[in-house]
PDB file of C-alpha atoms in Angstrom:
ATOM      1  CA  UNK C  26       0.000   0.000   0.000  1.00 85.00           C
ATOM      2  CA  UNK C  27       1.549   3.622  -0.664  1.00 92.00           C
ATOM      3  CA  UNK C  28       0.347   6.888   1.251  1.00 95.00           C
ATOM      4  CA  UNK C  29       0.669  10.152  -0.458  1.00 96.00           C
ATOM      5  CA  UNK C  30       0.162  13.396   1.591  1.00 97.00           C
ATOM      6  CA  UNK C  31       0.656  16.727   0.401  1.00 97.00           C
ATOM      7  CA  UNK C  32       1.139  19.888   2.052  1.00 96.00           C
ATOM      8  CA  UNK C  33       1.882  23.557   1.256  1.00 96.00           C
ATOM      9  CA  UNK C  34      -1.626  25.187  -0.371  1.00 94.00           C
ATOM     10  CA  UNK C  35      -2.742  28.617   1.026  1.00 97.00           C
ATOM     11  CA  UNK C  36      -3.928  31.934  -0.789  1.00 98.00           C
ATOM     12  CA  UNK C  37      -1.876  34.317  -1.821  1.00 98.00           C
ATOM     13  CA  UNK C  38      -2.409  37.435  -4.265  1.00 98.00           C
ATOM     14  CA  UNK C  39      -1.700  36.988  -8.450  1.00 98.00           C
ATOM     15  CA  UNK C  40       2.309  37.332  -8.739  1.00 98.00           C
ATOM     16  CA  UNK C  41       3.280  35.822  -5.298  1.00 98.00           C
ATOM     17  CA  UNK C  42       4.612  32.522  -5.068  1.00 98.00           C
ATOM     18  CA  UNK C  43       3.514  28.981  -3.574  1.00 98.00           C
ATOM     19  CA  UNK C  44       5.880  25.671  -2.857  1.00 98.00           C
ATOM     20  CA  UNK C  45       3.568  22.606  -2.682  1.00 98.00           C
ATOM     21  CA  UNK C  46       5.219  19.491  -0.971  1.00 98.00           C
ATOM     22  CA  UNK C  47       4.221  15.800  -1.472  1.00 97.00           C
ATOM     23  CA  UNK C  48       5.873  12.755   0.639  1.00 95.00           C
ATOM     24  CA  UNK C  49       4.591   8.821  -0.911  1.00 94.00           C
ATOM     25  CA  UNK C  50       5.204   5.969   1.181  1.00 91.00           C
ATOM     26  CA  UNK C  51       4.847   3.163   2.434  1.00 89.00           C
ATOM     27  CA  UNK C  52       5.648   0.498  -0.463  1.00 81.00           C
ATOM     28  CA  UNK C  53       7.006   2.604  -3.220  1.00 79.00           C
ATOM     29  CA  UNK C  54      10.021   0.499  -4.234  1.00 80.00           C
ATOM     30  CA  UNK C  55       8.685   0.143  -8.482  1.00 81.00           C
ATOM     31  CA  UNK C  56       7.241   3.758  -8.587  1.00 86.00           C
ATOM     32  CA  UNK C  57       9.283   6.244 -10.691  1.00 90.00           C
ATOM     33  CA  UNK C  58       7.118   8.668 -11.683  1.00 94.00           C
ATOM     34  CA  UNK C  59       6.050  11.341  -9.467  1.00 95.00           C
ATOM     35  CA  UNK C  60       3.552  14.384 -10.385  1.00 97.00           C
ATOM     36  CA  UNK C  61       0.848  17.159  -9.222  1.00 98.00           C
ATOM     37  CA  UNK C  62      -2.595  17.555 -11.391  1.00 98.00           C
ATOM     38  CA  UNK C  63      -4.769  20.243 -10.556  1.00 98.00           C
ATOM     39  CA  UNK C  64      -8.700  20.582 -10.583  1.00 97.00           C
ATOM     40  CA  UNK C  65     -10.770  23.118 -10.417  1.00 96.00           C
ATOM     41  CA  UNK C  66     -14.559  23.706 -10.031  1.00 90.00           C
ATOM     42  CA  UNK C  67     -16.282  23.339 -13.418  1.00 93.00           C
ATOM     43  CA  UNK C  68     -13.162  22.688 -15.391  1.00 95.00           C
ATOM     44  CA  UNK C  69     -11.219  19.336 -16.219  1.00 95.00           C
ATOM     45  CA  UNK C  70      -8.486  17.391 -14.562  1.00 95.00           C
ATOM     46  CA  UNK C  71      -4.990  18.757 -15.964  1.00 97.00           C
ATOM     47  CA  UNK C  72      -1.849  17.417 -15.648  1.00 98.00           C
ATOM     48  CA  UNK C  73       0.641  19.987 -13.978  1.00 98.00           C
ATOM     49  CA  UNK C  74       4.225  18.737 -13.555  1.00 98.00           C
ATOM     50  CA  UNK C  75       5.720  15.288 -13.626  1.00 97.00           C
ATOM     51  CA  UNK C  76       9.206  14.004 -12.709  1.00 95.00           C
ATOM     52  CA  UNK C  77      11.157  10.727 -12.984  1.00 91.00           C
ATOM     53  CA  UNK C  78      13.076   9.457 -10.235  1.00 84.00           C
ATOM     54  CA  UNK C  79      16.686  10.926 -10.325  1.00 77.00           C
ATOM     55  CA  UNK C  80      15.051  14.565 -12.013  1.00 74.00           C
ATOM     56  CA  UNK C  81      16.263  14.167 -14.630  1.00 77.00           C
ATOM     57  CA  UNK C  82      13.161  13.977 -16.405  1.00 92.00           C
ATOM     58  CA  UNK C  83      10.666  16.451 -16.264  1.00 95.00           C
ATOM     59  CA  UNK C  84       7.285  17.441 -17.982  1.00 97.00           C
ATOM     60  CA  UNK C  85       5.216  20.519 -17.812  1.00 98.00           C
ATOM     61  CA  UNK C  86       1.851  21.447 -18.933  1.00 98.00           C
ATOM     62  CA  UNK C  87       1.906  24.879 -21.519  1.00 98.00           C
ATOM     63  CA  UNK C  88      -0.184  26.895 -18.927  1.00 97.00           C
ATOM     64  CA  UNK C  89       2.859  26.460 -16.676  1.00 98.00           C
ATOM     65  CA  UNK C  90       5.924  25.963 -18.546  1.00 98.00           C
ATOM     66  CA  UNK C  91       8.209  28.758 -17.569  1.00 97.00           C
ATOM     67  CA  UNK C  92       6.045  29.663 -13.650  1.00 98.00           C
ATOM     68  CA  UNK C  93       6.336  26.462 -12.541  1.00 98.00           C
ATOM     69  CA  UNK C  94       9.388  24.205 -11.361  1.00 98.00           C
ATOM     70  CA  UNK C  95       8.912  20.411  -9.823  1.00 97.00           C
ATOM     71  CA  UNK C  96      11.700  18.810  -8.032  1.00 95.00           C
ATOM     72  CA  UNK C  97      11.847  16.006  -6.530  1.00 91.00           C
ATOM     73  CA  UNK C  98      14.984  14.250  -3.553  1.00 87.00           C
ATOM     74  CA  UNK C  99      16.156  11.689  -3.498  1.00 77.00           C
ATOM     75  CA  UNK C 100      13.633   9.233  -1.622  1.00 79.00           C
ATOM     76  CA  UNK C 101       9.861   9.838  -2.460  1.00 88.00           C
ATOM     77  CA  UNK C 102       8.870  13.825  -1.879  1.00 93.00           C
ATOM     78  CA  UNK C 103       8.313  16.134  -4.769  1.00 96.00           C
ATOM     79  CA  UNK C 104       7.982  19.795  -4.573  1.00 97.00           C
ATOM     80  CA  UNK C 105       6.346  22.550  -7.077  1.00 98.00           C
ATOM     81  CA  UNK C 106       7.764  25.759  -6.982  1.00 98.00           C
ATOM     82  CA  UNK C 107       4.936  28.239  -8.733  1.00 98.00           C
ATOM     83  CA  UNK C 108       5.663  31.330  -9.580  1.00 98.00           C
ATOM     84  CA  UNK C 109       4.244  34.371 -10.901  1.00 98.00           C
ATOM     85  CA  UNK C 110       0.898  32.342  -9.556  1.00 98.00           C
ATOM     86  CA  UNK C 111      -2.512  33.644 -12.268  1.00 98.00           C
ATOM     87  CA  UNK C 112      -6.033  33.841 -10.668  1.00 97.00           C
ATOM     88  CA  UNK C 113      -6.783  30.836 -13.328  1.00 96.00           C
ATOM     89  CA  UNK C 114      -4.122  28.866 -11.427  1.00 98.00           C
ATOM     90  CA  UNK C 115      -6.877  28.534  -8.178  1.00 98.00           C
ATOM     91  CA  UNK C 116      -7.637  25.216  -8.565  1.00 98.00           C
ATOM     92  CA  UNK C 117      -7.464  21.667  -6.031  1.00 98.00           C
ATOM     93  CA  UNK C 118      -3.705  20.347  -6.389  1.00 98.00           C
ATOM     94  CA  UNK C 119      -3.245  16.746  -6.356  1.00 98.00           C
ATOM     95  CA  UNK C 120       0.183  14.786  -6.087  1.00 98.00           C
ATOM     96  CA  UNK C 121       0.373  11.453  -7.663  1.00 97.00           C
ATOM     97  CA  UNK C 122       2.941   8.583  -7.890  1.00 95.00           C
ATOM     98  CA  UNK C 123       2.916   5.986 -10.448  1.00 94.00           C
ATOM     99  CA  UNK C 124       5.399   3.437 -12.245  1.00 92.00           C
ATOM    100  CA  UNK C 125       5.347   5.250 -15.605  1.00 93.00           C
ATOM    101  CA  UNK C 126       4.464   8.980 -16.232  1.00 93.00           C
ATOM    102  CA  UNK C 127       2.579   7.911 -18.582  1.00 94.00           C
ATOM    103  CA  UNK C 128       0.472   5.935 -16.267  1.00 93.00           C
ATOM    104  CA  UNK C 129       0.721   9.057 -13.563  1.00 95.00           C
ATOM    105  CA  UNK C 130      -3.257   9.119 -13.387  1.00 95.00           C
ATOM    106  CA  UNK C 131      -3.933   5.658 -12.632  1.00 95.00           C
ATOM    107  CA  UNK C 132      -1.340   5.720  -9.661  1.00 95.00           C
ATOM    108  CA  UNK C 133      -2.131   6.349  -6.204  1.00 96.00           C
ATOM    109  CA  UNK C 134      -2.699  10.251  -5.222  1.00 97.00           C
ATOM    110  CA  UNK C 135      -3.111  12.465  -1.934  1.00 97.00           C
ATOM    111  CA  UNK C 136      -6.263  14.041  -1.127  1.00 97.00           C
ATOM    112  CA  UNK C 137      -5.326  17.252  -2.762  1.00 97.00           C
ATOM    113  CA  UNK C 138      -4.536  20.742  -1.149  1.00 97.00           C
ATOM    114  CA  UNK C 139      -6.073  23.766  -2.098  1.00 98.00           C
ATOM    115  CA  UNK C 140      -4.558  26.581  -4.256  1.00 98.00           C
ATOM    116  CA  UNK C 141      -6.264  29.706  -4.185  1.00 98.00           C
ATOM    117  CA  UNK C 142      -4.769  33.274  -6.412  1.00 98.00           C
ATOM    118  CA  UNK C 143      -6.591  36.513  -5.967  1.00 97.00           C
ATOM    119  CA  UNK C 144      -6.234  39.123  -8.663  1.00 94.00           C
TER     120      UNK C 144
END
């Protein structure tokens, strides 16, 4: 069974700056993918960030590229750095941890932290 717990949502004013945190365990031994998807009211599930284990591979979505930076140690907790945070960035954040990135959905995920931007 794995455990993933995030940490690090608030509200903070369009510009300012947010560092989301996300620690998996339990038994994460074959999962190398680790990643944040974001949700909010009304709108569809997107994809955020996802990183390999090691960092060296990374993947944005375009409404972040450039704002946003995951990272990731070197046991099981990721971080997103966002910057320059939007009002359309308020949304439900959800960390995730799969096997694959390309599997990142079907993984197992947190229970999400809330990301609110006021213009």
């Amino acid at each position: 069974q794995v455990q993933v717990v995030e940490s690090g949502g608030g509200s903070v004013q369009a510009g300012g700056s947010l560092r989301l945190s996300c620690a998996a365990s339990g038994y994460t031994y074959s999962y190398n993918c680790m990643g944040w998807f974001r949700q909010a009211p009304g709108k569809e599930r997107e994809e955020v960030a996802h990183i390999y284990s090691g960092g060296s591979t990374t993947g944005y979505a375009d409404s972040v590229k450039g704002r946003f930076t995951i990272s990731r140690d070197d046991g099981n907790t990721v971080y997103l750095q966002m910057n320059s945070l939007k009002p359309e960035d308020t949304a439900k954040y959800y960390c995730a941890i799969s096997d694959t990135c390309a599997a990142l959905a079907l993984g197992y995920w947190g229970q999400g932290t809330q990301v609110t931007v006021s213009s």
